[in-house]
mmCIF file of C-alpha atoms in Angstrom:
data_model
loop_
_atom_site.group_PDB
_atom_site.id
_atom_site.type_symbol
_atom_site.label_atom_id
_atom_site.label_comp_id
_atom_site.label_asym_id
_atom_site.label_seq_id
_atom_site.Cartn_x
_atom_site.Cartn_y
_atom_site.Cartn_z
ATOM 1 C CA MET A 13 13.843 53.397 -7.530
ATOM 2 C CA THR A 14 14.463 49.643 -7.365
ATOM 3 C CA GLN A 15 17.689 48.371 -8.811
ATOM 4 C CA PHE A 16 18.168 44.761 -9.906
ATOM 5 C CA VAL A 17 21.555 43.120 -9.894
ATOM 6 C CA CYS A 18 22.079 39.945 -11.873
ATOM 7 C CA THR A 19 24.918 37.629 -10.958
ATOM 8 C CA HIS A 20 25.996 34.474 -12.727
ATOM 9 C CA GLN A 21 27.698 31.462 -11.252
ATOM 10 C CA ALA A 22 30.571 29.963 -13.142
ATOM 11 C CA PRO A 23 30.003 26.417 -14.400
ATOM 12 C CA SER A 24 31.703 23.622 -12.457
ATOM 13 C CA SER A 25 34.000 23.003 -15.399
ATOM 14 C CA PHE A 26 35.399 26.572 -15.115
ATOM 15 C CA LYS A 27 39.057 26.648 -14.121
ATOM 16 C CA LEU A 28 40.584 29.954 -13.107
ATOM 17 C CA ASN A 29 43.728 30.922 -15.070
ATOM 18 C CA GLN A 30 43.426 27.921 -17.370
ATOM 19 C CA ILE A 31 43.182 28.268 -21.099
ATOM 20 C CA THR A 32 40.292 26.342 -22.592
ATOM 21 C CA THR A 33 40.447 25.381 -26.200
ATOM 22 C CA VAL A 34 37.580 24.259 -28.367
ATOM 23 C CA ALA A 35 38.923 20.707 -28.205
ATOM 24 C CA ASN A 36 38.641 20.373 -24.388
ATOM 25 C CA ALA A 37 35.518 22.500 -23.775
ATOM 26 C CA PRO A 38 32.644 20.605 -22.103
ATOM 27 C CA SER A 39 29.931 19.637 -24.584
ATOM 28 C CA LYS A 40 26.215 20.247 -24.188
ATOM 29 C CA ASP A 41 25.673 16.484 -23.945
ATOM 30 C CA GLU A 42 27.961 16.313 -20.901
ATOM 31 C CA GLN A 43 26.134 19.219 -19.310
ATOM 32 C CA ALA A 44 22.725 17.638 -19.978
ATOM 33 C CA LEU A 45 23.988 14.344 -18.572
ATOM 34 C CA ALA A 46 25.318 16.070 -15.452
ATOM 35 C CA GLN A 47 22.004 17.933 -15.012
ATOM 36 C CA ALA A 48 20.015 14.682 -15.358
ATOM 37 C CA GLU A 49 22.311 13.026 -12.819
ATOM 38 C CA LEU A 50 21.755 15.925 -10.406
ATOM 39 C CA TYR A 51 17.951 15.706 -10.779
ATOM 40 C CA SER A 52 18.096 11.955 -10.232
ATOM 41 C CA HIS A 53 20.162 12.439 -7.084
ATOM 42 C CA ILE A 54 17.744 15.081 -5.755
ATOM 43 C CA GLU A 55 14.747 12.777 -6.400
ATOM 44 C CA THR A 56 16.497 9.904 -4.635
ATOM 45 C CA GLN A 57 17.267 12.082 -1.627
ATOM 46 C CA ALA A 58 13.693 13.387 -1.504
ATOM 47 C CA GLU A 59 12.351 9.823 -1.579
ATOM 48 C CA VAL A 60 14.639 8.855 1.323
ATOM 49 C CA VAL A 61 13.550 11.852 3.398
ATOM 50 C CA ALA A 62 9.828 11.624 2.594
ATOM 51 C CA PRO A 63 8.860 8.371 0.859
ATOM 52 C CA THR A 64 5.911 8.654 -1.476
ATOM 53 C CA GLN A 65 3.033 6.537 -0.292
ATOM 54 C CA ASP A 66 0.298 5.551 -2.675
ATOM 55 C CA PRO A 67 -2.993 6.616 -1.087
ATOM 56 C CA LEU A 68 -4.991 4.216 -3.279
ATOM 57 C CA THR A 69 -5.158 0.485 -2.683
ATOM 58 C CA SER A 70 -5.685 -1.985 -5.519
ATOM 59 C CA ARG A 71 -9.303 -2.307 -4.337
ATOM 60 C CA ASP A 72 -9.736 1.489 -4.543
ATOM 61 C CA ARG A 73 -8.457 1.408 -8.122
ATOM 62 C CA ARG A 74 -10.823 -1.457 -8.971
ATOM 63 C CA ILE A 75 -13.769 0.544 -7.584
ATOM 64 C CA ILE A 76 -12.790 3.701 -9.475
ATOM 65 C CA GLY A 77 -12.172 1.687 -12.652
ATOM 66 C CA GLU A 78 -15.623 0.098 -12.334
ATOM 67 C CA ILE A 79 -17.307 3.488 -11.830
ATOM 68 C CA ILE A 80 -15.701 5.306 -14.760
ATOM 69 C CA GLU A 81 -15.210 2.199 -16.930
ATOM 70 C CA VAL A 82 -11.417 2.215 -17.267
ATOM 71 C CA GLN A 83 -8.669 -0.272 -16.436
ATOM 72 C CA PRO A 84 -7.788 0.002 -12.711
ATOM 73 C CA GLU A 85 -4.069 0.228 -13.551
ATOM 74 C CA SER A 86 -4.677 3.444 -15.504
ATOM 75 C CA VAL A 87 -5.788 5.342 -12.354
ATOM 76 C CA ARG A 88 -2.946 7.224 -10.649
ATOM 77 C CA THR A 89 -4.781 9.095 -7.860
ATOM 78 C CA ILE A 90 -7.902 11.059 -6.934
ATOM 79 C CA TRP A 91 -8.532 14.223 -4.945
ATOM 80 C CA ILE A 92 -11.427 16.471 -3.995
ATOM 81 C CA GLU A 93 -11.288 20.107 -5.026
ATOM 82 C CA GLY A 94 -13.333 22.702 -3.200
ATOM 83 C CA GLY A 95 -15.421 20.022 -1.502
ATOM 84 C CA ILE A 96 -17.465 19.737 -4.696
ATOM 85 C CA THR A 97 -15.467 18.070 -7.455
ATOM 86 C CA VAL A 98 -13.697 14.699 -7.404
ATOM 87 C CA TRP A 99 -10.803 14.633 -9.834
ATOM 88 C CA VAL A 100 -9.455 11.327 -11.147
ATOM 89 C CA GLN A 101 -5.854 11.552 -12.380
ATOM 90 C CA PHE A 102 -4.671 8.952 -14.891
ATOM 91 C CA VAL A 103 -1.195 7.483 -15.332
ATOM 92 C CA ASP A 104 -0.969 8.947 -18.834
ATOM 93 C CA GLY A 105 -1.491 12.455 -17.438
ATOM 94 C CA GLY A 106 -5.173 12.968 -18.267
ATOM 95 C CA ARG A 107 -7.806 13.724 -15.639
ATOM 96 C CA LEU A 108 -11.599 13.722 -15.323
ATOM 97 C CA PRO A 109 -13.893 15.711 -12.975
ATOM 98 C CA PHE A 110 -16.968 14.226 -11.238
ATOM 99 C CA ASP A 111 -19.596 15.602 -8.871
ATOM 100 C CA ARG A 112 -18.608 14.564 -5.332
ATOM 101 C CA ASN A 113 -22.093 13.391 -4.271
ATOM 102 C CA TRP A 114 -22.614 11.346 -7.442
ATOM 103 C CA PHE A 115 -19.159 9.794 -7.077
ATOM 104 C CA ALA A 116 -19.714 8.925 -3.384
ATOM 105 C CA THR A 117 -23.036 7.252 -4.217
ATOM 106 C CA ARG A 118 -21.436 5.185 -6.986
ATOM 107 C CA VAL A 119 -18.536 4.172 -4.704
ATOM 108 C CA ALA A 120 -21.019 2.840 -2.118
ATOM 109 C CA GLU A 121 -22.938 0.922 -4.801
ATOM 110 C CA VAL A 122 -19.821 -0.629 -6.346
ATOM 111 C CA LYS A 123 -18.293 -1.516 -2.943
ATOM 112 C CA ALA A 124 -21.424 -3.463 -2.065
ATOM 113 C CA THR A 125 -21.212 -5.589 -5.215
ATOM 114 C CA LEU A 126 -17.451 -5.875 -5.805
ATOM 115 C CA PRO A 127 -16.205 -9.273 -4.626
ATOM 116 C CA GLU A 128 -13.157 -9.460 -2.389
ATOM 117 C CA THR A 129 -10.038 -10.762 -4.132
ATOM 118 C CA PRO A 130 -8.111 -13.632 -2.502
ATOM 119 C CA ARG A 131 -5.312 -11.210 -1.629
ATOM 120 C CA GLU A 132 -7.702 -8.753 0.022
ATOM 121 C CA ARG A 133 -9.309 -11.622 1.920
ATOM 122 C CA ASN A 134 -5.920 -12.836 3.148
ATOM 123 C CA GLN A 135 -4.932 -9.335 4.260
ATOM 124 C CA ARG A 136 -8.201 -8.948 6.191
ATOM 125 C CA LEU A 137 -7.876 -12.393 7.815
ATOM 126 C CA GLU A 138 -4.220 -11.860 8.706
ATOM 127 C CA SER A 139 -5.064 -8.553 10.370
ATOM 128 C CA GLU A 140 -7.841 -10.192 12.412
ATOM 129 C CA LEU A 141 -5.528 -13.080 13.381
ATOM 130 C CA LYS A 142 -2.781 -10.680 14.539
ATOM 131 C CA GLU A 143 -5.245 -8.754 16.718
ATOM 132 C CA ALA A 144 -6.520 -11.983 18.286
ATOM 133 C CA CYS A 145 -2.983 -13.277 18.898
ATOM 134 C CA THR A 146 -2.087 -9.989 20.612
ATOM 135 C CA ILE A 147 -5.051 -10.332 22.982
ATOM 136 C CA PHE A 148 -3.921 -13.809 24.058
ATOM 137 C CA GLY A 149 -0.173 -13.146 24.038
ATOM 138 C CA LEU A 150 0.376 -15.588 21.170
ATOM 139 C CA TYR A 151 2.369 -15.464 17.993
ATOM 140 C CA HIS A 152 1.853 -17.406 14.818
ATOM 141 C CA GLY A 153 4.146 -19.166 12.405
ATOM 142 C CA GLU A 154 4.235 -18.692 8.660
ATOM 143 C CA ILE A 155 0.745 -18.528 7.163
ATOM 144 C CA ASP A 156 -0.218 -20.864 4.323
ATOM 145 C CA TYR A 157 -2.215 -18.334 2.299
ATOM 146 C CA LEU A 158 -3.618 -20.916 -0.110
ATOM 147 C CA VAL A 159 -5.768 -22.441 2.633
ATOM 148 C CA PHE A 160 -5.178 -19.698 5.206
ATOM 149 C CA SER A 161 -3.904 -21.711 8.121
ATOM 150 C CA THR A 162 -1.033 -21.459 10.574
ATOM 151 C CA LYS A 163 0.307 -22.733 13.888
ATOM 152 C CA VAL A 164 -0.005 -20.559 17.001
ATOM 153 C CA TYR A 165 2.474 -20.534 19.885
ATOM 154 C CA HIS A 166 2.545 -19.269 23.458
ATOM 155 C CA GLN A 167 5.984 -18.631 24.989
ATOM 156 C CA GLY A 168 7.580 -20.988 22.476
ATOM 157 C CA LYS A 169 5.117 -23.829 23.060
ATOM 158 C CA PHE A 170 2.787 -25.050 20.316
ATOM 159 C CA VAL A 171 -0.866 -24.280 21.150
ATOM 160 C CA GLY A 172 -2.688 -25.440 18.034
ATOM 161 C CA PHE A 173 -3.667 -24.840 14.455
ATOM 162 C CA VAL A 174 -5.795 -21.846 13.459
ATOM 163 C CA GLY A 175 -7.254 -21.176 10.044
ATOM 164 C CA TRP A 176 -10.173 -19.980 8.004
ATOM 165 C CA ASP A 177 -12.324 -21.817 5.464
ATOM 166 C CA GLU A 178 -15.852 -21.619 4.029
ATOM 167 C CA GLU A 179 -17.308 -22.437 7.480
ATOM 168 C CA GLY A 180 -15.433 -19.535 9.097
ATOM 169 C CA TRP A 181 -12.582 -19.528 11.633
ATOM 170 C CA TYR A 182 -11.465 -22.914 12.958
ATOM 171 C CA ALA A 183 -8.946 -24.237 15.475
ATOM 172 C CA ARG A 184 -7.700 -27.617 16.619
ATOM 173 C CA PRO A 185 -5.085 -28.487 19.233
ATOM 174 C CA ARG A 186 -3.484 -31.284 17.164
ATOM 175 C CA GLN A 187 -2.588 -31.968 13.554
ATOM 176 C CA TYR A 188 -5.542 -34.317 13.173
ATOM 177 C CA GLY A 189 -8.890 -34.105 14.862
ATOM 178 C CA LEU A 190 -12.093 -32.156 14.793
ATOM 179 C CA ASN A 191 -12.107 -28.466 14.038
ATOM 180 C CA ARG A 192 -13.632 -26.075 16.549
ATOM 181 C CA VAL A 193 -15.473 -23.439 14.520
ATOM 182 C CA ALA A 194 -16.265 -19.860 15.607
ATOM 183 C CA PRO A 195 -17.266 -16.596 13.910
ATOM 184 C CA SER A 196 -14.059 -14.735 14.874
ATOM 185 C CA ALA A 197 -10.356 -15.445 15.306
ATOM 186 C CA GLU A 198 -10.533 -14.315 18.933
ATOM 187 C CA GLN A 199 -13.316 -16.796 19.778
ATOM 188 C CA VAL A 200 -11.644 -19.681 17.981
ATOM 189 C CA ILE A 201 -8.327 -19.086 19.790
ATOM 190 C CA ALA A 202 -10.205 -18.985 23.110
ATOM 191 C CA SER A 203 -11.623 -22.423 22.227
ATOM 192 C CA LEU A 204 -8.062 -23.781 22.441
ATOM 193 C CA GLY A 205 -8.087 -23.053 26.195
ATOM 194 C CA VAL A 206 -5.802 -20.034 26.053
ATOM 195 C CA ARG A 207 -6.484 -17.163 28.461
ATOM 196 C CA ALA A 208 -6.319 -13.528 27.435
ATOM 197 C CA THR A 209 -3.258 -11.704 28.761
ATOM 198 C CA VAL A 210 -3.875 -8.986 31.327
ATOM 199 C CA VAL A 211 -2.612 -5.604 30.183
ATOM 200 C CA VAL A 212 -1.135 -3.638 33.096
#
């Protein structure tokens, strides 16, 4: 026969051999406050150990919002259950199920028609510029995101200006002069006469 033994832990306010009167007994409000403080501390520690990363970008939320006709900010996350159902979780706690194949088709359709925001464009261009600079052993100064342009340097020496406009990527070796235009950041940097670094 199984026997169960129940043990209780004394509260932290318990003092051995001390008389507690009604006047100095801890109140329920203090206990609730202490419990809330403990939960807050545990959450903080968990966030330090394993930071929560949002799997959805703002573009993802815009696409989902367009598909199911809600505000993008109201979408918390999505997941696929059983390889069949896509669940969309909302910030307010509600959720909606969708057929995975239907949802994937709609995502492709919306992606093709959803224009890129200026921020998304800048992130894409900055990523391409960093890759190109790495190939040539260059680094760039602060980027002016309004017109997307920056100065590039090689071993501390100014090489030229690189940027992007409606014509595509451009470069010029001086402040004033003609732009050299190319379809990629790598090609436009090469037009400045910089050689790719050899990776050993």
